[in-house]
């Protein structure tokens, strides 16, 4: 993750500063007031996304629209939002249509769409977080374009994100993206209600404090989706704390990426001190439940940004499960890093010091790429 290289909106186009971009679009952009998909607009956006791909930038799409599309097909009132049961039924119907729109649209540019439906729990529970994160990584490596939505048909009130803004921020974090782009129906964050005379667009937010929060009004919600500026600021908070920049831009024109990333129109929330914020997130969220001691060569490789491989582990202690936080110490016992273990303690003990080709037999299944992936590790 190289979010610290991003200081302005136009940097999001730079593949070195921003190798992986999450693009979130809301229901009101994708679905017209008649409940039909806005196919021409979508075709334009997909063309722009294909352009990013061709330039070497990977993208993950977070797409709403299932409830709005399904409600029209089922003839449900209030666009499917009268009750949770209606929304869930509408989402079941609409998600099929939504998936088809994306897979056909991307296929026209030779791109393969991959659907992932997530609930809040999938990204909050540590071991499921690792699963989602590993799947995203593999999909991106294989050249697919993940298209993500909340799994609305099973997500009940208590376990829902409810809006895809926060889902997009969490996805950005799980995927190790450099930036999250929220396509909205306004140009970005304004210093007061955008319909007031003299309201000014805030181009850059360095610190998301009370002054900034006070600028958000509920009136920016379009009525089709569930997010407004308030949920966008919550998303900005999640993303920037995890070291991921977030931008709110206007998606309503024909070429939204060109307008925002090309011309630099929108609001950019800077990552809260890059690696430091990520370290705070990983380092601060819980106490380590175990310790892995590594040899000198491995410690040096970690310092250069490598993932922790089993071959370098010389000692294992503690009682941890998959997804738990563990400390990594050098041979002198000094803590040098910490991160989320891909294996429970007994499996790390089994494969410690072993090469990849020896691990499958010891584990009884194909080993994961690392014991701790570098994206889930911070140096201390
Ligand atoms: N997941 C919902 C859908 O696909 C939309 C959530 C939102 O409005 O952000 O319809």
Coordinates of C-alpha atoms and ligand atoms in Angstrom, one line a residue:
X1 CA 0.0 0.0 0.0
X2 CA 1.5 3.3 -1.1
X3 CA -1.3 5.7 0.0
X4 CA 1.3 8.3 1.2
X5 CA 2.1 8.9 -2.5
X6 CA -1.4 10.3 -3.0
X7 CA -1.7 14.0 -2.2
X8 CA -4.3 15.1 -4.8
X9 CA -7.2 13.6 -6.7
X10 CA -5.3 13.3 -10.0
X11 CA -2.7 11.1 -8.3
X12 CA -5.4 8.4 -8.2
X13 CA -4.7 7.9 -11.9
X14 CA -1.0 7.2 -11.3
X15 CA -0.6 3.5 -11.3
X16 CA 2.5 3.7 -9.2
X17 CA 0.8 5.8 -6.5
X18 CA -2.5 3.9 -6.9
X19 CA -2.0 0.3 -8.2
X20 CA -5.4 -0.8 -6.8
X21 CA -8.5 1.4 -6.7
X22 CA -11.9 0.5 -5.2
X23 CA -14.8 2.2 -7.1
X24 CA -18.2 2.4 -5.4
X25 CA -21.3 3.4 -7.2
X26 CA -24.7 3.9 -5.6
X27 CA -28.2 2.8 -6.7
X28 CA -29.3 6.2 -8.0
X29 CA -26.5 6.1 -10.6
X30 CA -27.2 2.6 -11.8
X31 CA -30.9 2.5 -11.7
X32 CA -33.3 5.0 -13.2
X33 CA -36.4 6.4 -11.5
X34 CA -38.4 3.8 -13.5
X35 CA -36.5 0.9 -11.8
X36 CA -34.6 0.1 -15.0
X37 CA -30.8 -0.1 -15.3
X38 CA -29.2 3.0 -16.7
X39 CA -27.3 0.9 -19.3
X40 CA -25.9 3.8 -21.4
X41 CA -24.3 5.4 -18.3
X42 CA -23.0 2.0 -17.1
X43 CA -21.5 1.3 -20.5
X44 CA -19.6 4.6 -20.3
X45 CA -18.3 3.9 -16.8
X46 CA -17.2 0.3 -17.8
X47 CA -15.3 1.8 -20.7
X48 CA -13.5 4.1 -18.4
X49 CA -12.7 1.2 -16.0
X50 CA -11.4 -0.8 -18.9
X51 CA -9.1 2.1 -19.7
X52 CA -7.7 2.1 -16.2
X53 CA -7.1 -1.7 -16.6
X54 CA -5.3 -1.3 -19.9
X55 CA -3.1 1.3 -18.2
X56 CA -2.2 -1.3 -15.5
X57 CA -4.4 -0.2 -12.7
X58 CA -6.4 -2.9 -11.0
X59 CA -10.0 -2.1 -9.8
X60 CA -12.5 -3.5 -7.4
X61 CA -16.1 -2.5 -8.0
X62 CA -18.6 -2.1 -5.1
X63 CA -22.0 -1.9 -6.7
X64 CA -25.4 -1.1 -5.2
X65 CA -28.6 -1.4 -7.2
X66 CA -29.9 -4.9 -6.3
X67 CA -32.7 -3.7 -4.1
X68 CA -33.8 -1.0 -6.6
X69 CA -33.7 -3.4 -9.6
X70 CA -35.4 -6.2 -7.8
X71 CA -38.2 -4.0 -6.3
X72 CA -39.2 -2.9 -9.9
X73 CA -39.3 -6.5 -11.1
X74 CA -41.4 -7.6 -8.1
X75 CA -43.5 -4.5 -8.2
X76 CA -42.7 -3.7 -4.5
X77 CA -43.6 -0.2 -3.2
X78 CA -41.1 2.4 -2.0
X79 CA -38.4 0.9 -4.2
X80 CA -38.3 -2.1 -2.0
X81 CA -37.4 -0.2 1.2
X82 CA -40.7 -0.4 3.0
X83 CA -39.5 -3.2 5.2
X84 CA -36.4 -5.3 5.7
X85 CA -38.3 -8.4 4.3
X86 CA -39.1 -6.4 1.1
X87 CA -35.5 -5.2 0.8
X88 CA -34.2 -8.8 1.2
X89 CA -36.6 -10.2 -1.3
X90 CA -35.9 -7.4 -3.8
X91 CA -32.2 -7.9 -3.4
X92 CA -32.4 -11.6 -4.2
X93 CA -34.1 -10.8 -7.5
X94 CA -32.1 -7.7 -8.3
X95 CA -28.7 -9.2 -7.6
X96 CA -29.0 -11.6 -10.5
X97 CA -29.8 -8.8 -12.9
X98 CA -27.0 -6.7 -11.4
X99 CA -24.4 -9.5 -11.8
X100 CA -25.5 -9.9 -15.4
X101 CA -25.1 -6.2 -16.1
X102 CA -21.5 -6.2 -14.8
X103 CA -20.4 -9.5 -16.3
X104 CA -21.8 -8.6 -19.8
X105 CA -20.5 -5.0 -19.5
X106 CA -17.0 -6.0 -18.5
X107 CA -16.9 -8.9 -21.0
X108 CA -17.4 -6.4 -23.9
X109 CA -13.9 -5.1 -23.0
X110 CA -12.4 -8.6 -22.5
X111 CA -12.6 -8.4 -18.7
X112 CA -13.9 -11.1 -16.4
X113 CA -16.2 -10.1 -13.6
X114 CA -16.1 -12.0 -10.2
X115 CA -19.0 -11.6 -7.8
X116 CA -18.5 -11.5 -4.0
X117 CA -21.5 -10.9 -1.7
X118 CA -20.3 -9.9 1.8
X119 CA -21.9 -9.2 5.2
X120 CA -20.5 -7.0 7.9
X121 CA -19.4 -10.1 9.8
X122 CA -17.3 -11.3 6.8
X123 CA -15.0 -8.3 7.3
X124 CA -15.2 -7.9 11.1
X125 CA -14.5 -11.5 12.2
X126 CA -10.7 -11.8 11.8
X127 CA -10.5 -15.2 10.3
X128 CA -13.3 -14.5 7.8
X129 CA -11.6 -11.2 7.1
X130 CA -8.5 -13.1 6.0
X131 CA -10.6 -15.4 3.8
X132 CA -12.2 -12.5 2.0
X133 CA -8.9 -10.7 1.7
X134 CA -7.2 -13.9 0.3
X135 CA -10.0 -14.4 -2.3
X136 CA -9.7 -10.8 -3.4
X137 CA -6.0 -11.0 -3.8
X138 CA -6.2 -14.2 -5.8
X139 CA -8.9 -12.8 -8.1
X140 CA -6.9 -9.7 -8.8
X141 CA -3.8 -11.7 -9.5
X142 CA -5.8 -13.8 -11.9
X143 CA -6.8 -10.6 -13.7
X144 CA -10.5 -10.7 -12.7
X145 CA -12.5 -7.6 -11.7
X146 CA -14.2 -8.3 -8.3
X147 CA -17.8 -6.8 -8.2
X148 CA -18.9 -6.6 -4.6
X149 CA -22.2 -5.9 -2.9
X150 CA -23.6 -6.5 0.5
X151 CA -25.3 -9.9 0.8
X152 CA -28.6 -8.1 1.4
X153 CA -30.8 -11.2 1.2
X154 CA -29.3 -12.7 4.4
X155 CA -28.0 -9.7 6.2
X156 CA -30.4 -8.8 9.0
X157 CA -30.7 -5.4 10.7
X158 CA -28.1 -6.1 13.4
X159 CA -25.4 -7.5 11.0
X160 CA -25.8 -5.1 8.1
X161 CA -23.6 -2.4 6.8
X162 CA -26.8 -1.0 5.4
X163 CA -25.0 1.3 3.0
X164 CA -22.3 0.4 0.5
X165 CA -20.1 3.4 1.4
X166 CA -18.8 1.7 4.6
X167 CA -18.7 -1.6 2.8
X168 CA -16.4 0.0 0.2
X169 CA -14.1 1.4 2.9
X170 CA -13.8 -2.0 4.5
X171 CA -13.2 -3.7 1.2
X172 CA -10.4 -1.1 0.5
X173 CA -8.8 -2.1 3.8
X174 CA -9.2 -5.8 3.3
X175 CA -7.8 -5.7 -0.3
X176 CA -4.9 -3.4 0.6
X177 CA -6.1 -0.9 -1.9
X178 CA -4.5 2.5 -2.2
X179 CA -7.7 4.4 -2.6
X180 CA -11.5 4.2 -2.5
X181 CA -13.5 6.3 -4.9
X182 CA -17.2 6.9 -3.9
X183 CA -19.2 8.0 -6.9
X184 CA -22.0 10.3 -5.6
X185 CA -24.7 12.6 -7.0
X186 CA -22.8 15.7 -5.8
X187 CA -19.3 17.0 -6.6
X188 CA -18.0 16.1 -3.1
X189 CA -18.1 17.5 0.4
X190 CA -19.3 21.1 0.6
X191 CA -18.6 23.4 3.5
X192 CA -22.4 23.7 4.0
X193 CA -25.6 22.4 2.4
X194 CA -24.6 22.4 -1.3
X195 CA -27.9 24.0 -2.3
X196 CA -27.1 27.1 -0.1
X197 CA -25.7 30.2 -1.9
X198 CA -21.9 30.4 -1.6
X199 CA -21.4 26.7 -0.6
X200 CA -17.9 25.8 -1.5
X201 CA -16.4 22.4 -2.4
X202 CA -13.7 21.2 0.0
X203 CA -11.0 19.8 -2.3
X204 CA -8.8 18.1 0.4
X205 CA -9.4 16.9 3.9
X206 CA -6.3 16.3 5.9
X207 CA -7.9 15.6 9.2
X208 CA -11.5 14.3 9.6
X209 CA -12.4 16.3 12.7
X210 CA -15.6 17.9 14.1
X211 CA -15.5 20.9 11.8
X212 CA -15.6 18.5 8.8
X213 CA -18.3 16.3 10.3
X214 CA -20.5 19.4 10.8
X215 CA -20.5 20.0 7.1
X216 CA -22.4 16.8 6.3
X217 CA -26.1 17.1 5.9
X218 CA -28.6 14.3 5.4
X219 CA -30.1 16.2 2.4
X220 CA -27.6 14.8 0.0
X221 CA -29.3 11.3 0.1
X222 CA -31.0 10.7 -3.2
X223 CA -33.8 8.5 -1.9
X224 CA -32.8 5.5 -4.0
X225 CA -29.7 4.4 -2.1
X226 CA -29.3 4.5 1.7
X227 CA -26.1 6.5 1.9
X228 CA -25.8 10.2 2.3
X229 CA -22.9 12.5 3.1
X230 CA -23.0 11.2 6.7
X231 CA -22.3 7.6 5.7
X232 CA -19.7 8.8 3.3
X233 CA -17.8 10.5 6.1
X234 CA -18.0 7.4 8.2
X235 CA -16.5 5.5 5.2
X236 CA -13.8 8.1 5.0
X237 CA -13.1 7.6 8.7
X238 CA -12.7 3.8 8.3
X239 CA -10.6 4.1 5.2
X240 CA -8.2 6.9 6.2
X241 CA -7.6 5.3 9.7
X242 CA -6.5 2.1 7.8
X243 CA -4.1 4.2 5.7
X244 CA -6.3 4.2 2.6
X245 CA -7.2 7.5 0.9
X246 CA -10.9 8.1 0.0
X247 CA -12.4 10.4 -2.5
X248 CA -16.0 11.6 -3.0
X249 CA -16.7 12.6 -6.6
X250 CA -19.7 13.2 -8.8
X251 CA -20.7 10.1 -10.8
X252 CA -23.7 11.7 -12.6
X253 CA -21.9 12.8 -15.8
X254 CA -21.1 10.5 -18.7
X255 CA -17.4 10.2 -17.9
X256 CA -17.2 10.4 -14.1
X257 CA -13.6 9.0 -13.8
X258 CA -12.3 11.4 -16.4
X259 CA -14.0 14.3 -14.7
X260 CA -12.8 13.4 -11.2
X261 CA -9.4 11.8 -11.7
X262 CA -8.6 13.6 -14.9
X263 CA -9.7 17.1 -14.0
X264 CA -9.3 16.7 -10.2
X265 CA -12.9 17.7 -9.2
X266 CA -14.1 16.2 -5.9
X267 CA -13.0 15.8 -2.3
X268 CA -10.0 13.8 -1.3
X269 CA -9.5 12.6 2.3
X270 CA -5.9 11.9 2.9
X271 CA -4.7 8.7 4.7
X272 CA -4.1 9.4 8.4
X273 CA -0.3 9.2 8.3
X274 CA 0.0 6.2 6.0
X275 CA 1.8 3.3 7.5
X276 CA 1.4 4.7 11.0
X277 CA -2.4 4.5 10.7
X278 CA -2.3 1.0 9.5
X279 CA 0.1 0.1 12.3
X280 CA -2.4 1.7 14.8
X281 CA -5.2 -0.4 13.4
X282 CA -3.4 -3.7 13.5
X283 CA -1.2 -3.0 16.5
X284 CA -3.9 -1.3 18.5
X285 CA -6.9 -3.5 18.0
X286 CA -5.9 -6.4 20.3
X287 CA -3.2 -7.9 22.4
X288 CA -1.0 -10.5 20.6
X289 CA -2.0 -14.1 21.5
X290 CA 1.3 -15.7 20.6
X291 CA 4.9 -15.2 19.5
X292 CA 6.8 -16.5 16.5
X293 CA 10.6 -16.4 16.7
X294 CA 12.3 -16.0 13.3
X295 CA 15.9 -16.5 12.1
X296 CA 18.2 -13.6 11.1
X297 CA 17.6 -14.1 7.3
X298 CA 13.9 -14.0 7.8
X299 CA 14.0 -10.9 10.0
X300 CA 16.0 -9.1 7.3
X301 CA 13.5 -10.2 4.6
X302 CA 10.6 -8.9 6.8
X303 CA 12.3 -5.5 7.1
X304 CA 12.4 -5.3 3.3
X305 CA 8.6 -5.9 3.1
X306 CA 8.4 -9.7 2.6
X307 CA 5.6 -11.9 4.0
X308 CA 6.5 -14.2 6.8
X309 CA 7.2 -17.7 5.4
X310 CA 7.2 -20.9 7.5
X311 CA 10.8 -21.7 6.5
X312 CA 12.1 -18.8 8.6
X313 CA 10.3 -19.6 11.9
X314 CA 12.5 -21.2 14.6
X315 CA 10.1 -21.0 17.6
X316 CA 6.3 -20.9 18.2
X317 CA 4.6 -20.1 21.5
X318 CA 1.2 -19.0 22.8
X319 CA -2.3 -20.1 22.0
X320 CA -3.8 -18.5 18.9
X321 CA -6.2 -19.4 16.1
X322 CA -6.3 -18.5 12.5
X323 CA -6.8 -14.7 12.2
X324 CA -5.4 -13.9 15.6
X325 CA -2.7 -11.3 16.2
X326 CA 0.8 -12.7 16.9
X327 CA 4.1 -11.0 17.7
X328 CA 7.2 -11.7 15.6
X329 CA 10.5 -11.7 17.5
X330 CA 14.1 -12.0 16.2
X331 CA 16.5 -14.6 17.6
X332 CA 17.4 -12.2 20.5
X333 CA 13.8 -12.1 21.5
X334 CA 13.2 -8.5 20.4
X335 CA 9.7 -7.8 19.0
X336 CA 10.2 -6.7 15.4
X337 CA 6.7 -7.0 13.9
X338 CA 3.2 -8.2 14.5
X339 CA 0.4 -9.5 12.2
X340 CA -2.5 -11.8 11.7
X341 CA -1.6 -15.5 11.5
X342 CA -3.0 -17.5 8.6
X343 CA -2.8 -20.7 10.7
X344 CA -3.7 -21.8 14.2
X345 CA -0.8 -22.5 16.6
X346 CA -0.6 -26.2 16.1
X347 CA -0.3 -25.9 12.3
X348 CA 2.4 -23.2 12.6
X349 CA 4.3 -25.6 15.0
X350 CA 3.9 -28.4 12.4
X351 CA 5.3 -26.4 9.4
X352 CA 7.8 -24.1 11.2
X353 CA 11.2 -24.3 9.5
X354 CA 9.7 -26.3 6.5
X355 CA 9.8 -25.3 2.9
X356 CA 6.5 -24.9 0.9
X357 CA 6.9 -28.3 -0.8
X358 CA 7.0 -30.1 2.5
X359 CA 4.1 -28.3 4.1
X360 CA 1.1 -29.9 2.2
X361 CA 1.8 -33.3 3.7
X362 CA 2.1 -31.9 7.2
X363 CA -1.1 -29.9 6.9
X364 CA -3.1 -32.3 4.9
X365 CA -4.1 -29.6 2.5
X366 CA -2.4 -27.1 0.1
X367 CA -0.5 -24.5 2.2
X368 CA -1.4 -20.8 2.1
X369 CA 1.1 -18.4 0.5
X370 CA 2.5 -17.3 3.8
X371 CA 2.2 -17.7 7.6
X372 CA 1.6 -13.9 7.8
X373 CA 0.9 -12.0 4.6
X374 CA 2.8 -8.7 4.4
X375 CA -0.5 -6.8 4.0
X376 CA -1.6 -8.1 7.4
X377 CA 1.7 -7.3 9.2
X378 CA 3.3 -4.1 10.6
X379 CA 6.9 -3.6 11.5
X380 CA 7.4 -2.3 15.1
Ligands
LIG1 N1 -26.8 -3.1 -1.1 C1 -27.9 -2.3 -1.5 C2 -28.3 -2.7 -3.0 O1 -27.6 -3.3 -3.7 C3 -27.6 -0.9 -1.5 C4 -27.0 -0.3 -0.3 C5 -26.8 1.2 -0.4 O2 -27.8 1.9 -0.7 O3 -25.7 1.7 -0.3 O4 -29.3 -2.4 -3.4

